[in-house]
Short mmCIF file of C-alpha atoms in Angstrom, two decimals:
data_model
loop_
_atom_site.label_atom_id
_atom_site.label_comp_id
_atom_site.label_asym_id
_atom_site.label_seq_id
_atom_site.Cartn_x
_atom_site.Cartn_y
_atom_site.Cartn_z
CA UNK A 605 -37.76 -30.84 -64.86
CA UNK A 606 -38.04 -32.42 -68.23
CA UNK A 607 -34.95 -34.21 -67.59
CA UNK A 608 -35.87 -35.53 -64.28
CA UNK A 609 -39.12 -36.78 -65.63
CA UNK A 610 -37.05 -39.73 -67.41
CA UNK A 611 -37.53 -43.40 -66.20
CA UNK A 612 -35.78 -44.71 -63.32
CA UNK A 613 -33.29 -46.37 -65.30
CA UNK A 614 -32.41 -43.33 -67.18
CA UNK A 615 -32.07 -41.32 -64.35
CA UNK A 616 -29.65 -43.86 -62.73
CA UNK A 617 -27.43 -43.66 -65.82
CA UNK A 618 -27.63 -39.87 -66.16
CA UNK A 619 -27.42 -38.65 -62.57
CA UNK A 620 -26.60 -41.39 -60.34
CA UNK A 621 -26.38 -39.79 -56.96
CA UNK A 622 -25.92 -36.21 -58.07
CA UNK A 623 -29.83 -36.34 -58.13
CA UNK A 624 -29.71 -36.11 -54.01
CA UNK A 625 -26.48 -34.76 -53.36
CA UNK A 626 -26.63 -31.64 -56.12
CA UNK A 627 -29.55 -31.49 -58.12
CA UNK A 628 -31.21 -29.64 -55.12
CA UNK A 629 -29.14 -26.65 -55.95
CA UNK A 630 -30.34 -25.46 -59.35
CA UNK A 631 -34.29 -25.88 -57.78
CA UNK A 632 -32.94 -23.71 -54.66
CA UNK A 633 -31.84 -21.04 -56.83
CA UNK A 634 -34.73 -21.08 -59.40
CA UNK A 635 -37.59 -22.37 -57.70
CA UNK A 636 -38.72 -19.12 -56.55
CA UNK A 637 -40.00 -18.16 -60.02
CA UNK A 638 -41.98 -21.54 -60.54
CA UNK A 639 -43.21 -22.62 -57.24
CA UNK A 640 -46.43 -23.97 -58.79
CA UNK A 641 -44.59 -25.82 -61.35
CA UNK A 642 -42.21 -27.15 -58.79
CA UNK A 643 -45.11 -28.22 -56.67
CA UNK A 644 -46.80 -30.26 -59.75
CA UNK A 645 -43.43 -31.92 -60.30
CA UNK A 646 -42.65 -32.95 -56.61
CA UNK A 647 -46.42 -34.38 -56.21
CA UNK A 648 -46.59 -36.00 -59.35
CA UNK A 649 -46.25 -39.93 -58.32
CA UNK A 650 -45.17 -40.87 -61.71
CA UNK A 651 -41.82 -39.45 -61.25
CA UNK A 652 -38.81 -40.93 -59.49
CA UNK A 653 -39.08 -40.32 -55.51
CA UNK A 654 -35.34 -39.12 -55.47
CA UNK A 655 -35.97 -36.62 -58.26
CA UNK A 656 -39.22 -35.34 -56.49
CA UNK A 657 -36.97 -35.25 -53.43
CA UNK A 658 -34.44 -32.95 -54.94
CA UNK A 659 -37.04 -30.55 -55.92
CA UNK A 660 -38.58 -30.43 -52.15
CA UNK A 661 -34.63 -29.85 -50.86
CA UNK A 662 -34.38 -27.17 -53.34
CA UNK A 663 -37.23 -25.32 -52.06
CA UNK A 664 -36.41 -25.71 -48.65
CA UNK A 665 -32.93 -24.08 -49.25
CA UNK A 666 -34.56 -21.62 -51.41
CA UNK A 667 -34.32 -18.91 -48.88
CA UNK A 668 -30.75 -19.12 -48.55
CA UNK A 669 -30.51 -17.60 -52.23
CA UNK A 670 -33.83 -15.66 -51.93
CA UNK A 671 -34.46 -14.54 -48.23
CA UNK A 672 -37.69 -12.71 -49.02
CA UNK A 673 -39.24 -16.00 -49.96
CA UNK A 674 -38.65 -17.72 -46.69
CA UNK A 675 -42.29 -17.58 -45.90
CA UNK A 676 -42.96 -19.25 -49.21
CA UNK A 677 -40.61 -22.22 -48.43
CA UNK A 678 -42.34 -22.64 -45.02
CA UNK A 679 -45.76 -22.77 -46.78
CA UNK A 680 -44.51 -25.14 -49.31
CA UNK A 681 -43.56 -27.80 -46.63
CA UNK A 682 -46.75 -27.03 -44.63
CA UNK A 683 -48.71 -27.62 -47.77
CA UNK A 684 -46.64 -31.12 -48.26
CA UNK A 685 -47.56 -32.30 -44.57
CA UNK A 686 -51.22 -32.02 -45.35
CA UNK A 687 -50.84 -34.12 -48.42
CA UNK A 688 -49.32 -37.32 -46.86
CA UNK A 689 -50.03 -39.42 -50.02
CA UNK A 690 -47.18 -37.36 -51.71
CA UNK A 691 -44.10 -39.14 -50.12
CA UNK A 692 -43.77 -42.29 -47.74
CA UNK A 693 -43.67 -41.01 -44.32
CA UNK A 694 -40.03 -41.50 -43.93
CA UNK A 695 -39.36 -39.26 -46.78
CA UNK A 696 -41.74 -36.53 -45.05
CA UNK A 697 -39.70 -37.06 -41.61
CA UNK A 698 -36.46 -36.52 -43.96
CA UNK A 699 -38.01 -33.56 -45.21
CA UNK A 700 -38.57 -31.97 -41.67
CA UNK A 701 -34.76 -32.86 -40.77
CA UNK A 702 -33.60 -30.85 -43.91
CA UNK A 703 -35.92 -28.00 -42.60
CA UNK A 704 -33.97 -28.01 -39.55
CA UNK A 705 -30.81 -28.16 -41.18
CA UNK A 706 -32.02 -25.21 -43.29
CA UNK A 707 -33.01 -22.91 -39.90
CA UNK A 708 -36.54 -23.13 -40.90
CA UNK A 709 -37.34 -22.89 -37.15
CA UNK A 710 -40.98 -21.77 -38.10
CA UNK A 711 -41.80 -25.60 -38.58
CA UNK A 712 -40.79 -26.51 -35.24
CA UNK A 713 -44.35 -26.96 -33.80
CA UNK A 714 -45.51 -28.75 -36.99
CA UNK A 715 -42.53 -31.09 -37.04
CA UNK A 716 -43.26 -32.13 -33.45
CA UNK A 717 -46.91 -32.76 -34.32
CA UNK A 718 -45.79 -34.81 -37.33
CA UNK A 719 -43.26 -36.65 -35.31
CA UNK A 720 -46.03 -37.59 -32.63
CA UNK A 721 -47.97 -39.40 -35.46
CA UNK A 722 -45.10 -41.80 -36.31
CA UNK A 723 -44.79 -45.21 -34.80
CA UNK A 724 -41.03 -45.95 -35.16
CA UNK A 725 -41.84 -49.49 -33.97
CA UNK A 726 -44.31 -50.36 -36.94
CA UNK A 727 -41.64 -50.79 -39.64
CA UNK A 728 -37.54 -50.02 -39.69
CA UNK A 729 -37.63 -46.74 -41.65
CA UNK A 730 -35.09 -46.33 -44.30
CA UNK A 731 -34.73 -42.21 -44.37
CA UNK A 732 -35.63 -41.04 -41.01
CA UNK A 733 -37.92 -41.44 -37.97
CA UNK A 734 -40.08 -39.43 -35.73
CA UNK A 735 -37.04 -39.35 -33.16
CA UNK A 736 -34.94 -38.35 -36.09
CA UNK A 737 -37.21 -35.04 -36.53
CA UNK A 738 -37.26 -34.25 -33.06
CA UNK A 739 -33.42 -34.71 -32.66
CA UNK A 740 -32.76 -32.41 -35.63
CA UNK A 741 -34.88 -29.33 -34.36
CA UNK A 742 -33.08 -29.96 -31.09
CA UNK A 743 -29.68 -29.81 -32.46
CA UNK A 744 -27.97 -26.77 -33.59
CA UNK A 745 -28.12 -26.05 -37.22
CA UNK A 746 -25.12 -26.34 -39.36
CA UNK A 747 -22.91 -23.31 -39.41
CA UNK A 748 -22.38 -23.56 -43.35
CA UNK A 749 -25.57 -24.76 -44.65
CA UNK A 750 -24.52 -25.20 -48.16
CA UNK A 751 -21.43 -27.38 -47.46
CA UNK A 752 -22.35 -29.24 -44.42
CA UNK A 753 -25.91 -30.31 -44.43
CA UNK A 754 -26.82 -33.21 -42.04
CA UNK A 755 -29.44 -34.58 -43.80
CA UNK A 756 -31.26 -35.13 -46.97
CA UNK A 757 -34.49 -36.50 -48.32
CA UNK A 758 -33.06 -39.71 -49.61
CA UNK A 759 -31.07 -40.52 -46.64
CA UNK A 760 -27.31 -39.76 -47.32
CA UNK A 761 -26.79 -39.08 -44.00
CA UNK A 762 -24.87 -41.98 -42.55
CA UNK A 763 -26.11 -41.99 -39.00
CA UNK A 764 -29.61 -43.00 -40.82
CA UNK A 765 -28.02 -45.63 -42.79
CA UNK A 766 -26.56 -47.06 -39.56
CA UNK A 767 -29.97 -46.79 -37.73
CA UNK A 768 -31.94 -48.32 -40.56
CA UNK A 769 -29.65 -51.21 -41.15
CA UNK A 770 -29.43 -52.08 -37.29
CA UNK A 771 -32.20 -50.36 -35.48
CA UNK A 772 -31.39 -51.81 -32.45
CA UNK A 773 -28.17 -50.07 -32.38
CA UNK A 774 -29.45 -46.79 -33.09
CA UNK A 775 -28.57 -45.29 -29.59
CA UNK A 776 -25.38 -46.84 -29.45
CA UNK A 777 -22.47 -44.69 -30.01
CA UNK A 778 -19.42 -46.47 -31.80
CA UNK A 779 -16.26 -47.12 -29.93
CA UNK A 780 -13.00 -45.55 -31.56
CA UNK A 781 -10.58 -48.47 -32.40
CA UNK A 782 -7.03 -48.10 -30.55
CA UNK A 783 -5.52 -48.76 -33.89
CA UNK A 784 -7.54 -45.36 -34.98
CA UNK A 785 -6.00 -43.35 -32.15
CA UNK A 786 -2.69 -44.68 -32.58
CA UNK A 787 -2.33 -43.43 -36.07
CA UNK A 788 -4.39 -40.17 -36.02
CA UNK A 789 -1.91 -38.16 -38.12
CA UNK A 790 -2.00 -40.65 -40.93
CA UNK A 791 -5.85 -40.66 -40.72
CA UNK A 792 -6.17 -36.74 -41.11
CA UNK A 793 -3.78 -36.76 -44.02
CA UNK A 794 -5.74 -39.59 -45.78
CA UNK A 795 -9.10 -37.73 -44.99
CA UNK A 796 -7.77 -34.50 -46.73
CA UNK A 797 -6.42 -36.35 -49.64
CA UNK A 798 -9.86 -38.61 -50.11
CA UNK A 799 -11.92 -35.35 -49.49
CA UNK A 800 -10.05 -33.53 -52.24
CA UNK A 801 -9.99 -36.41 -54.82
CA UNK A 802 -7.50 -34.72 -57.14
CA UNK A 803 -9.74 -31.53 -57.63
CA UNK A 804 -6.77 -29.42 -56.96
CA UNK A 805 -4.77 -31.27 -59.91
CA UNK A 806 -7.35 -32.32 -62.20
CA UNK A 807 -6.20 -29.76 -64.91
CA UNK A 808 -2.74 -31.00 -64.56
CA UNK A 809 -1.81 -33.86 -62.59
CA UNK A 810 1.98 -33.40 -62.29
CA UNK A 811 3.77 -36.54 -61.01
CA UNK A 812 5.15 -34.81 -57.70
CA UNK A 813 1.85 -34.27 -55.93
CA UNK A 814 0.21 -37.58 -57.47
CA UNK A 815 3.16 -39.67 -56.14
CA UNK A 816 3.00 -38.02 -52.79
CA UNK A 817 -0.61 -39.51 -52.69
CA UNK A 818 0.75 -42.98 -53.88
CA UNK A 819 3.31 -42.88 -51.01
CA UNK A 820 0.29 -41.87 -48.59
CA UNK A 821 -1.44 -44.86 -49.92
CA UNK A 822 1.33 -47.16 -49.25
CA UNK A 823 1.64 -46.05 -45.91
CA UNK A 824 -2.30 -46.42 -45.27
CA UNK A 825 -1.88 -50.01 -46.67
CA UNK A 826 0.46 -50.97 -43.74
CA UNK A 827 -2.20 -49.86 -41.22
CA UNK A 828 -5.49 -50.66 -43.03
CA UNK A 829 -4.81 -54.60 -43.50
CA UNK A 830 -8.49 -55.79 -43.50
CA UNK A 831 -11.71 -54.79 -45.07
CA UNK A 832 -13.27 -54.00 -41.76
CA UNK A 833 -10.68 -51.44 -40.73
CA UNK A 834 -11.45 -49.87 -44.17
CA UNK A 835 -15.32 -49.88 -43.24
CA UNK A 836 -14.12 -47.93 -40.01
CA UNK A 837 -12.04 -45.50 -41.62
CA UNK A 838 -14.74 -44.61 -44.00
CA UNK A 839 -17.37 -44.41 -40.91
CA UNK A 840 -15.42 -42.26 -38.77
CA UNK A 841 -13.79 -39.89 -41.29
CA UNK A 842 -17.08 -39.77 -43.52
CA UNK A 843 -14.69 -39.66 -46.58
CA UNK A 844 -14.74 -42.03 -49.46
CA UNK A 845 -11.32 -43.45 -48.91
CA UNK A 846 -11.84 -46.44 -51.23
CA UNK A 847 -12.77 -44.21 -53.95
CA UNK A 848 -9.61 -42.15 -53.68
CA UNK A 849 -7.63 -45.59 -53.76
CA UNK A 850 -9.52 -46.70 -56.77
CA UNK A 851 -8.93 -43.46 -58.61
CA UNK A 852 -5.50 -43.29 -57.72
CA UNK A 853 -3.89 -45.87 -60.04
CA UNK A 854 -5.30 -44.43 -63.19
CA UNK A 855 -3.86 -40.76 -61.97
CA UNK A 856 -0.45 -42.41 -61.53
CA UNK A 857 -0.67 -44.05 -64.76
CA UNK A 858 -1.80 -40.65 -66.61
CA UNK A 859 1.12 -39.04 -64.85
CA UNK A 860 3.80 -41.60 -66.30
CA UNK A 861 3.90 -43.75 -63.05
CA UNK A 862 2.61 -46.98 -64.37
CA UNK A 863 4.99 -49.13 -62.16
CA UNK A 864 3.60 -47.23 -59.18
CA UNK A 865 0.16 -47.82 -60.53
CA UNK A 866 0.32 -51.43 -60.99
CA UNK A 867 2.08 -51.69 -57.27
CA UNK A 868 -1.11 -49.90 -55.89
CA UNK A 869 -3.29 -52.39 -57.43
CA UNK A 870 -1.15 -55.33 -56.30
CA UNK A 871 -1.09 -53.91 -52.49
CA UNK A 872 -4.60 -52.89 -52.12
CA UNK A 873 -6.18 -56.06 -53.84
CA UNK A 874 -5.08 -58.23 -51.11
CA UNK A 875 -6.94 -55.68 -48.34
CA UNK A 876 -10.26 -54.57 -50.35
CA UNK A 877 -12.05 -53.99 -53.54
CA UNK A 878 -10.19 -57.03 -55.00
CA UNK A 879 -11.88 -57.26 -58.25
CA UNK A 880 -11.91 -53.56 -58.71
CA UNK A 881 -8.02 -53.32 -58.45
CA UNK A 882 -7.21 -56.50 -60.10
CA UNK A 883 -9.25 -55.47 -63.29
CA UNK A 884 -7.93 -51.87 -63.34
CA UNK A 885 -4.33 -53.28 -62.76
CA UNK A 886 -4.75 -55.25 -66.20
CA UNK A 887 -6.33 -52.20 -68.07
CA UNK A 888 -3.49 -49.89 -66.85
CA UNK A 889 -0.93 -52.42 -68.07
CA UNK A 890 -2.74 -52.91 -71.41
CA UNK A 891 -2.82 -49.37 -71.91
CA UNK A 892 0.60 -48.62 -71.14
CA UNK A 893 1.38 -51.40 -74.18
CA UNK A 894 2.88 -54.11 -71.49
CA UNK A 895 1.17 -56.73 -73.40
CA UNK A 896 3.04 -59.96 -71.69
CA UNK A 897 2.38 -58.24 -68.14
CA UNK A 898 -1.48 -57.48 -68.78
CA UNK A 899 -2.00 -61.00 -70.24
CA UNK A 900 -0.30 -62.40 -66.79
CA UNK A 901 -2.65 -60.01 -64.92
CA UNK A 902 -5.64 -61.48 -67.16
CA UNK A 903 -4.91 -64.88 -66.02
CA UNK A 904 -4.56 -63.98 -62.28
CA UNK A 905 -7.62 -62.04 -62.17
CA UNK A 906 -9.86 -64.65 -63.91
CA UNK A 907 -8.19 -67.23 -61.68
CA UNK A 908 -9.12 -65.57 -58.72
CA UNK A 909 -12.52 -64.11 -59.50
CA UNK A 910 -13.98 -66.12 -62.48
CA UNK A 911 -17.60 -65.46 -61.64
CA UNK A 912 -17.18 -61.69 -61.34
CA UNK A 913 -19.07 -59.86 -64.21
CA UNK A 914 -16.82 -56.76 -63.74
CA UNK A 915 -13.70 -58.86 -63.98
CA UNK A 916 -14.59 -60.03 -67.43
CA UNK A 917 -15.64 -56.49 -68.57
CA UNK A 918 -12.36 -55.21 -67.54
CA UNK A 919 -10.31 -57.65 -69.38
CA UNK A 920 -12.30 -57.05 -72.23
CA UNK A 921 -11.12 -53.44 -71.75
CA UNK A 922 -7.72 -54.52 -71.59
CA UNK A 923 -7.69 -56.75 -74.50
CA UNK A 924 -9.46 -53.69 -76.46
CA UNK A 925 -6.52 -51.37 -75.36
CA UNK A 926 -4.11 -53.91 -76.67
CA UNK A 927 -6.14 -53.90 -79.89
CA UNK A 928 -7.21 -57.60 -79.51
CA UNK A 929 -10.75 -56.84 -80.43
CA UNK A 930 -12.11 -60.39 -80.88
CA UNK A 931 -10.72 -61.42 -77.51
CA UNK A 932 -12.18 -58.26 -76.15
CA UNK A 933 -15.82 -59.19 -78.00
CA UNK A 934 -15.49 -62.77 -76.30
CA UNK A 935 -14.94 -61.19 -72.82
CA UNK A 936 -18.02 -58.90 -73.37
CA UNK A 937 -20.20 -61.54 -74.65
CA UNK A 938 -19.35 -63.81 -71.76
CA UNK A 939 -20.07 -60.82 -69.41
CA UNK A 940 -23.37 -60.16 -70.86
CA UNK A 941 -24.36 -63.74 -70.16
CA UNK A 942 -23.34 -63.34 -66.50
CA UNK A 943 -25.28 -60.00 -66.24
CA UNK A 944 -27.93 -60.02 -63.66
CA UNK A 945 -29.14 -56.60 -63.51
CA UNK A 946 -29.42 -53.30 -65.66
CA UNK A 947 -26.27 -51.82 -64.49
CA UNK A 948 -24.17 -54.95 -65.35
CA UNK A 949 -25.82 -55.16 -68.66
CA UNK A 950 -25.33 -51.18 -69.30
CA UNK A 951 -21.67 -51.69 -68.30
CA UNK A 952 -21.11 -54.68 -71.08
CA UNK A 953 -23.38 -53.00 -73.90
CA UNK A 954 -21.82 -49.48 -73.69
CA UNK A 955 -18.57 -51.22 -74.63
CA UNK A 956 -19.54 -54.44 -76.81
CA UNK A 957 -21.96 -52.40 -79.25
CA UNK A 958 -19.81 -49.52 -80.43
CA UNK A 959 -16.74 -52.10 -80.77
CA UNK A 960 -19.04 -54.26 -82.88
CA UNK A 961 -19.67 -51.29 -85.34
CA UNK A 962 -15.92 -50.86 -85.41
CA UNK A 963 -15.64 -54.53 -86.36
CA UNK A 964 -18.10 -53.89 -89.07
CA UNK A 965 -20.69 -55.99 -87.24
CA UNK A 966 -23.44 -53.35 -87.31
CA UNK A 967 -26.26 -55.67 -87.85
CA UNK A 968 -25.24 -57.74 -84.66
CA UNK A 969 -25.00 -54.13 -82.53
CA UNK A 970 -28.36 -53.20 -83.79
CA UNK A 971 -29.75 -56.63 -82.87
CA UNK A 972 -28.15 -56.23 -79.16
CA UNK A 973 -29.65 -52.79 -78.78
CA UNK A 974 -33.21 -53.80 -80.07
CA UNK A 975 -33.18 -56.69 -77.68
CA UNK A 976 -32.12 -54.62 -74.84
CA UNK A 977 -34.97 -52.00 -75.63
CA UNK A 978 -37.57 -55.31 -75.65
CA UNK A 979 -36.21 -56.45 -72.38
CA UNK A 980 -36.94 -53.06 -70.74
CA UNK A 981 -40.11 -52.36 -72.09
CA UNK A 982 -41.18 -55.96 -70.86
CA UNK A 983 -39.80 -55.40 -67.61
CA UNK A 984 -41.67 -51.96 -67.29
CA UNK A 985 -44.97 -53.73 -68.16
CA UNK A 986 -44.44 -56.32 -65.53
CA UNK A 987 -43.60 -53.42 -62.78
CA UNK A 988 -46.51 -51.62 -63.93
CA UNK A 989 -49.07 -54.65 -63.60
CA UNK A 990 -50.20 -54.62 -67.24
CA UNK A 991 -48.83 -57.94 -68.24
CA UNK A 992 -48.89 -60.86 -65.74
CA UNK A 993 -46.28 -63.41 -65.19
CA UNK A 994 -47.78 -66.97 -66.35
CA UNK A 995 -44.85 -69.52 -65.93
CA UNK A 996 -44.82 -69.77 -62.08
CA UNK A 997 -41.63 -67.84 -62.13
CA UNK A 998 -41.19 -64.59 -60.61
CA UNK A 999 -40.39 -61.74 -63.21
CA UNK A 1000 -37.07 -60.54 -63.31
CA UNK A 1001 -37.74 -57.06 -62.17
CA UNK A 1002 -34.39 -55.82 -63.92
CA UNK A 1003 -33.32 -54.87 -60.18
CA UNK A 1004 -34.13 -51.36 -59.81
CA UNK A 1005 -31.01 -50.23 -58.41
CA UNK A 1006 -31.60 -48.19 -55.10
CA UNK A 1007 -28.97 -45.60 -53.96
CA UNK A 1008 -27.73 -47.70 -50.82
CA UNK A 1009 -27.66 -50.85 -52.80
CA UNK A 1010 -24.12 -52.55 -53.31
CA UNK A 1011 -22.78 -52.00 -56.53
CA UNK A 1012 -22.71 -55.05 -58.86
CA UNK A 1013 -18.97 -54.24 -59.50
CA UNK A 1014 -17.74 -56.21 -56.52
CA UNK A 1015 -16.51 -53.01 -54.48
CA UNK A 1016 -19.06 -53.61 -51.67
CA UNK A 1017 -19.45 -49.91 -51.57
CA UNK A 1018 -23.01 -48.41 -52.01
CA UNK A 1019 -24.13 -46.73 -55.26
CA UNK A 1020 -23.48 -43.33 -53.83
CA UNK A 1021 -20.26 -44.06 -52.78
CA UNK A 1022 -18.66 -46.28 -55.44
CA UNK A 1023 -15.82 -44.97 -57.91
CA UNK A 1024 -18.02 -45.37 -60.86
CA UNK A 1025 -15.47 -46.47 -63.19
#
């Protein structure tokens, strides 16, 4: 709880999506000993809503670990429903959907009553609607709750995202594309690979299994020939295929398969995630000490995407891997001037500041750190309303990053799905 009370920016850097996707688990296991403390945390408006939602999710799931506390979980949710100021209405709807997943059928009538009070036409709900609540209690619960939850308070469920992004299409079922049907066997293999994400071989990525995944990725590239097809593939499989593809070149390089790694970058940059594949390709070549080829890749990446912040950052990483620290510093400083939000700036500063110290420029590193602290404090004052903008320009809010916002790295993925590199 002490960690989760940190500022929104700290939470994003420390936990990212693990807040909503995993942080509920420790709450589920230990909340039975401290429900009142959990209640105070969950209803504290100064705490990030995603962190508070994780606490509530844990209480909802508590009875799976401590069956004798089932009644306490039900009472906790009923208490929340009587305090509609604790969470936005759509979050409360999401909480009830989770209760349905968790088989808390005692709340069915309360859920119906709550759903009846929601006018779904008033605004586009981001997390869940009244119809979602009713549907969740009508559907069968998940066979394996811990590994197959259909919902969570902060909208990880993909159907909710589609409904919130296009409310007029909520009832419409997507049609499976012909190409998807034609390559069903390949889709199954890719889904399995993307879902495992190297978990089996993390401790020792032997060349053989990694190369098999490389060959699978090449086969996939002959089918996924557009970014739209990639979106369809991820939508229908619910697997993070792009994240798997972005990790694979580095796994290949670690296994000594540098040529295969660079070929991955070349092939997939023409289909999707261009900035990431181009930038990562440069880093891989530099880390393999292939200086001339790395420089050629720098030039190509900067020529194709000169205004991409993360291309600049990764070119800086590649220069640094080659020991070209002054060139790396130039790239990082250029990227810093291009950075439009906290995530970009953090990506630059976490590289630039330690490198400046390595170059004996500790005063400059300290000055950058102090300047960033000042910017954050000023932005937080704007957010809280304690100071007012007087220039006629709207204050730069530091772009508080939502879980469903696009990654600034250019991947086109949402924060909760991106490769995170």
